[in-house]
């Protein structure tokens, strides 16, 4: 199979499951396969009615039980439920094109035509799992989930329980964990995050967001409110006429707000954020407390 949209990878959601979370709302984890790499890219979906077109499409010969096991069900699963396409308890039912098996989208059961809060997140094992204070990935991941769940936080309009975090397996801005660890050693030797990549003969940013676009389109998202500071991501989410960024929602580091006790505090994160602003064009207003390049204690002959 190839994607019907020129240039985009062909993506297929092969399974979805409800995950109750310690943060509050249930999320629906979607696992995607694609025709470009062997990685399992993910979509963390808030809202049962945001539906993957590839997941919900009827497969020839499959039973209602098969569909429930794949996660292609409406409403909520409960012991003894027999139909995937109908949730009798909630009075919900899905309909399909008899010829193609495609889901027919109905606003009573499927999220459509709404501006949707989205984060396109790239994997960061160190920041999300190993508590790294070198980068802000873990904090941004948590904040994205919180902002999608709430109605409003300060002057930011949240997702009120609807939104998507697309989780792309492009660790280390696409260079992989091994190369990122080498880049960290170069950073301890005085290079910044961009210089370290270049010294390793990688581009400053090796990522490709076409997978993210394909996944959002598969989820029926058309108008994106994108949680990011990265202007490149804003540009890369555009796939006219299918997908548009209607708003950029900034992600200001928690350590810059309030009484400065929240968030990540380390010399490394200061250098990282400073480089994102000064060398990668990130749209953040640098606070005065963030040192400039000239007073960095990291400068060595490498820099
Ligand atoms: N090569 C390299 N990758 C890093 C470093 N620090 C973090 N990363 C990776 O950078 C990526 C960060 O991705 P995101 O947080 O999605 O994006 P971003 O470009 O920072 O933009 P925002 O949306 O504003 O957060 C992840 O893949 C991390 O693994 C580093 O020092 N070197
Ligand atoms: Zn990170």
GROMACS .gro file of C-alpha atoms in nm, residues 42-289:
model
  248
   42UNK     CA    1   0.246   0.625   1.846
   43UNK     CA    2  -0.045   0.860   1.895
   44UNK     CA    3  -0.159   0.935   2.247
   45UNK     CA    4  -0.518   1.038   2.194
   46UNK     CA    5  -0.735   1.222   2.445
   47UNK     CA    6  -1.103   1.171   2.366
   48UNK     CA    7  -1.268   0.840   2.271
   49UNK     CA    8  -1.430   0.997   1.965
   50UNK     CA    9  -1.107   1.091   1.783
   51UNK     CA   10  -1.099   0.798   1.540
   52UNK     CA   11  -0.822   0.658   1.326
   53UNK     CA   12  -0.964   0.598   0.979
   54UNK     CA   13  -0.724   0.308   0.918
   55UNK     CA   14  -0.805   0.139   1.249
   56UNK     CA   15  -1.181   0.168   1.218
   57UNK     CA   16  -1.200   0.053   0.854
   58UNK     CA   17  -1.373  -0.285   0.838
   59UNK     CA   18  -1.148  -0.573   0.740
   60UNK     CA   19  -1.288  -0.850   0.527
   61UNK     CA   20  -1.394  -1.152   0.729
   62UNK     CA   21  -1.326  -1.004   1.071
   63UNK     CA   22  -1.567  -1.055   1.357
   64UNK     CA   23  -1.698  -0.798   1.604
   65UNK     CA   24  -1.473  -0.960   1.864
   66UNK     CA   25  -1.171  -0.915   1.634
   67UNK     CA   26  -1.260  -0.546   1.608
   68UNK     CA   27  -1.289  -0.503   1.984
   69UNK     CA   28  -0.952  -0.672   2.031
   70UNK     CA   29  -0.793  -0.434   1.775
   71UNK     CA   30  -0.954  -0.144   1.962
   72UNK     CA   31  -1.190  -0.050   1.677
   73UNK     CA   32  -1.490  -0.004   1.906
   74UNK     CA   33  -1.714   0.289   1.995
   75UNK     CA   34  -1.775   0.397   2.355
   76UNK     CA   35  -1.636   0.176   2.627
   77UNK     CA   36  -1.558  -0.194   2.655
   78UNK     CA   37  -1.717  -0.386   2.941
   79UNK     CA   38  -1.730  -0.752   3.036
   80UNK     CA   39  -1.979  -0.938   2.817
   81UNK     CA   40  -1.994  -0.675   2.539
   82UNK     CA   41  -2.041  -0.846   2.201
   83UNK     CA   42  -2.055  -0.568   1.938
   84UNK     CA   43  -1.765  -0.337   1.853
   85UNK     CA   44  -1.965  -0.099   1.637
   86UNK     CA   45  -2.245  -0.045   1.891
   87UNK     CA   46  -2.220   0.052   2.257
   88UNK     CA   47  -2.567  -0.026   2.386
   89UNK     CA   48  -2.503   0.120   2.730
   90UNK     CA   49  -2.418   0.461   2.588
   91UNK     CA   50  -2.651   0.439   2.287
   92UNK     CA   51  -2.369   0.491   2.036
   93UNK     CA   52  -2.329   0.324   1.698
   94UNK     CA   53  -2.094   0.355   1.403
   95UNK     CA   54  -2.178   0.315   1.037
   96UNK     CA   55  -1.959   0.207   0.747
   97UNK     CA   56  -1.950   0.232   0.372
   98UNK     CA   57  -2.087  -0.103   0.254
   99UNK     CA   58  -1.847  -0.122  -0.042
  100UNK     CA   59  -1.518   0.004   0.102
  101UNK     CA   60  -1.566  -0.068   0.473
  102UNK     CA   61  -1.461   0.291   0.552
  103UNK     CA   62  -1.600   0.455   0.865
  104UNK     CA   63  -1.870   0.708   0.787
  105UNK     CA   64  -1.794   1.002   1.011
  106UNK     CA   65  -2.089   1.126   1.212
  107UNK     CA   66  -2.040   1.420   1.450
  108UNK     CA   67  -2.242   1.233   1.716
  109UNK     CA   68  -1.973   0.967   1.741
  110UNK     CA   69  -1.666   1.111   1.568
  111UNK     CA   70  -1.461   1.425   1.634
  112UNK     CA   71  -1.457   1.632   1.317
  113UNK     CA   72  -1.396   1.985   1.190
  114UNK     CA   73  -1.269   2.120   1.520
  115UNK     CA   74  -0.947   2.300   1.607
  116UNK     CA   75  -0.745   2.044   1.802
  117UNK     CA   76  -0.463   2.087   2.052
  118UNK     CA   77  -0.169   1.879   1.928
  119UNK     CA   78   0.187   1.813   2.030
  120UNK     CA   79   0.425   1.645   1.789
  121UNK     CA   80   0.684   1.501   2.023
  122UNK     CA   81   1.011   1.329   1.939
  123UNK     CA   82   1.136   1.043   2.153
  124UNK     CA   83   1.385   1.131   2.425
  125UNK     CA   84   1.475   0.834   2.641
  126UNK     CA   85   1.700   1.040   2.863
  127UNK     CA   86   1.452   1.321   2.927
  128UNK     CA   87   1.135   1.114   2.953
  129UNK     CA   88   1.260   0.805   3.132
  130UNK     CA   89   1.602   0.867   3.283
  131UNK     CA   90   1.512   1.197   3.458
  132UNK     CA   91   1.767   1.394   3.252
  133UNK     CA   92   1.809   1.760   3.341
  134UNK     CA   93   1.991   1.822   3.011
  135UNK     CA   94   1.672   1.889   2.813
  136UNK     CA   95   1.307   1.987   2.857
  137UNK     CA   96   1.148   1.690   2.677
  138UNK     CA   97   1.003   1.520   2.987
  139UNK     CA   98   0.855   1.845   3.114
  140UNK     CA   99   0.707   1.929   2.773
  141UNK     CA  100   0.556   1.583   2.741
  142UNK     CA  101   0.385   1.611   3.081
  143UNK     CA  102   0.267   1.963   3.015
  144UNK     CA  103   0.120   1.871   2.679
  145UNK     CA  104  -0.090   1.602   2.849
  146UNK     CA  105  -0.204   1.841   3.120
  147UNK     CA  106  -0.292   2.121   2.876
  148UNK     CA  107  -0.492   1.886   2.653
  149UNK     CA  108  -0.686   1.763   2.956
  150UNK     CA  109  -0.784   2.102   3.102
  151UNK     CA  110  -1.021   2.370   2.977
  152UNK     CA  111  -0.781   2.653   3.048
  153UNK     CA  112  -0.450   2.721   3.222
  154UNK     CA  113  -0.382   3.090   3.279
  155UNK     CA  114  -0.413   3.254   2.939
  156UNK     CA  115  -0.375   2.927   2.748
  157UNK     CA  116  -0.695   2.767   2.622
  158UNK     CA  117  -0.659   2.394   2.686
  159UNK     CA  118  -0.805   2.103   2.492
  160UNK     CA  119  -1.090   2.031   2.738
  161UNK     CA  120  -1.017   1.661   2.710
  162UNK     CA  121  -0.961   1.644   2.333
  163UNK     CA  122  -0.622   1.640   2.169
  164UNK     CA  123  -0.333   1.433   2.041
  165UNK     CA  124   0.031   1.381   2.130
  166UNK     CA  125   0.198   1.224   1.826
  167UNK     CA  126   0.498   1.039   1.961
  168UNK     CA  127   0.758   0.991   1.690
  169UNK     CA  128   1.047   0.748   1.739
  170UNK     CA  129   1.314   0.990   1.626
  171UNK     CA  130   1.537   0.988   1.932
  172UNK     CA  131   1.803   1.255   1.957
  173UNK     CA  132   1.651   1.481   1.687
  174UNK     CA  133   1.671   1.180   1.457
  175UNK     CA  134   2.032   1.067   1.515
  176UNK     CA  135   1.948   0.786   1.759
  177UNK     CA  136   2.033   0.732   2.124
  178UNK     CA  137   2.391   0.612   2.071
  179UNK     CA  138   2.486   0.920   1.871
  180UNK     CA  139   2.301   1.143   2.118
  181UNK     CA  140   2.509   1.002   2.404
  182UNK     CA  141   2.825   1.087   2.206
  183UNK     CA  142   2.681   1.434   2.151
  184UNK     CA  143   2.634   1.469   2.527
  185UNK     CA  144   3.000   1.388   2.585
  186UNK     CA  145   3.094   1.654   2.330
  187UNK     CA  146   2.864   1.893   2.516
  188UNK     CA  147   3.043   1.815   2.843
  189UNK     CA  148   3.361   1.897   2.651
  190UNK     CA  149   3.222   2.240   2.564
  191UNK     CA  150   3.018   2.210   2.243
  192UNK     CA  151   2.657   2.320   2.236
  193UNK     CA  152   2.376   2.088   2.117
  194UNK     CA  153   2.403   2.208   1.754
  195UNK     CA  154   2.783   2.200   1.738
  196UNK     CA  155   2.788   1.850   1.890
  197UNK     CA  156   2.565   1.713   1.614
  198UNK     CA  157   2.777   1.881   1.347
  199UNK     CA  158   3.101   1.748   1.498
  200UNK     CA  159   2.950   1.399   1.469
  201UNK     CA  160   2.874   1.469   1.100
  202UNK     CA  161   2.498   1.482   1.156
  203UNK     CA  162   2.270   1.769   1.061
  204UNK     CA  163   2.170   1.995   1.352
  205UNK     CA  164   1.821   1.846   1.320
  206UNK     CA  165   1.777   1.522   1.127
  207UNK     CA  166   1.403   1.487   1.187
  208UNK     CA  167   1.126   1.436   0.935
  209UNK     CA  168   0.772   1.524   1.038
  210UNK     CA  169   0.588   1.369   0.743
  211UNK     CA  170   0.502   1.069   0.964
  212UNK     CA  171   0.341   1.308   1.211
  213UNK     CA  172   0.135   1.469   0.936
  214UNK     CA  173   0.020   1.131   0.805
  215UNK     CA  174  -0.086   1.019   1.155
  216UNK     CA  175  -0.281   1.339   1.223
  217UNK     CA  176  -0.461   1.311   0.890
  218UNK     CA  177  -0.544   0.946   0.968
  219UNK     CA  178  -0.696   1.064   1.297
  220UNK     CA  179  -0.922   1.304   1.108
  221UNK     CA  180  -0.748   1.613   1.245
  222UNK     CA  181  -0.748   1.906   1.001
  223UNK     CA  182  -0.692   2.221   1.208
  224UNK     CA  183  -0.406   2.204   1.453
  225UNK     CA  184  -0.328   2.422   1.753
  226UNK     CA  185   0.035   2.319   1.784
  227UNK     CA  186   0.212   2.309   2.120
  228UNK     CA  187   0.567   2.407   2.033
  229UNK     CA  188   0.835   2.676   2.037
  230UNK     CA  189   0.997   2.537   1.724
  231UNK     CA  190   0.913   2.738   1.408
  232UNK     CA  191   1.027   2.448   1.190
  233UNK     CA  192   0.757   2.224   1.338
  234UNK     CA  193   0.493   2.489   1.266
  235UNK     CA  194   0.599   2.489   0.901
  236UNK     CA  195   0.625   2.109   0.886
  237UNK     CA  196   0.272   2.046   1.010
  238UNK     CA  197   0.127   2.207   0.697
  239UNK     CA  198  -0.014   1.964   0.442
  240UNK     CA  199  -0.261   2.161   0.233
  241UNK     CA  200  -0.548   2.105   0.183
  242UNK     CA  201  -0.562   1.832   0.448
  243UNK     CA  202  -0.382   1.979   0.748
  244UNK     CA  203  -0.319   2.333   0.871
  245UNK     CA  204  -0.164   2.490   1.176
  246UNK     CA  205  -0.421   2.746   1.290
  247UNK     CA  206  -0.235   2.849   1.605
  248UNK     CA  207   0.098   2.801   1.779
  249UNK     CA  208   0.061   2.748   2.153
  250UNK     CA  209   0.392   2.828   2.326
  251UNK     CA  210   0.554   2.600   2.581
  252UNK     CA  211   0.734   2.825   2.827
  253UNK     CA  212   0.972   2.636   3.060
  254UNK     CA  213   0.817   2.595   3.405
  255UNK     CA  214   1.143   2.708   3.567
  256UNK     CA  215   1.090   3.055   3.416
  257UNK     CA  216   0.751   3.112   3.576
  258UNK     CA  217   0.613   3.172   3.925
  259UNK     CA  218   0.867   3.176   4.204
  260UNK     CA  219   1.115   2.975   3.988
  261UNK     CA  220   1.091   2.665   4.212
  262UNK     CA  221   0.909   2.446   3.955
  263UNK     CA  222   1.060   2.283   3.649
  264UNK     CA  223   1.413   2.182   3.562
  265UNK     CA  224   1.709   2.362   3.714
  266UNK     CA  225   2.057   2.278   3.589
  267UNK     CA  226   2.347   2.443   3.414
  268UNK     CA  227   2.292   2.201   3.123
  269UNK     CA  228   1.927   2.298   3.065
  270UNK     CA  229   2.021   2.666   3.063
  271UNK     CA  230   2.276   2.604   2.790
  272UNK     CA  231   2.033   2.384   2.598
  273UNK     CA  232   1.749   2.638   2.606
  274UNK     CA  233   1.988   2.920   2.520
  275UNK     CA  234   2.111   2.728   2.214
  276UNK     CA  235   1.754   2.647   2.105
  277UNK     CA  236   1.674   3.020   2.116
  278UNK     CA  237   1.999   3.158   1.972
  279UNK     CA  238   2.087   2.891   1.714
  280UNK     CA  239   1.764   2.706   1.634
  281UNK     CA  240   1.532   3.005   1.627
  282UNK     CA  241   1.297   2.881   1.900
  283UNK     CA  242   1.022   3.130   1.971
  284UNK     CA  243   1.089   3.190   2.338
  285UNK     CA  244   1.154   3.520   2.510
  286UNK     CA  245   1.476   3.449   2.695
  287UNK     CA  246   1.463   3.565   3.059
  288UNK     CA  247   1.749   3.781   3.186
  289UNK     CA  248   1.857   3.501   3.418
   0.00000   0.00000   0.00000
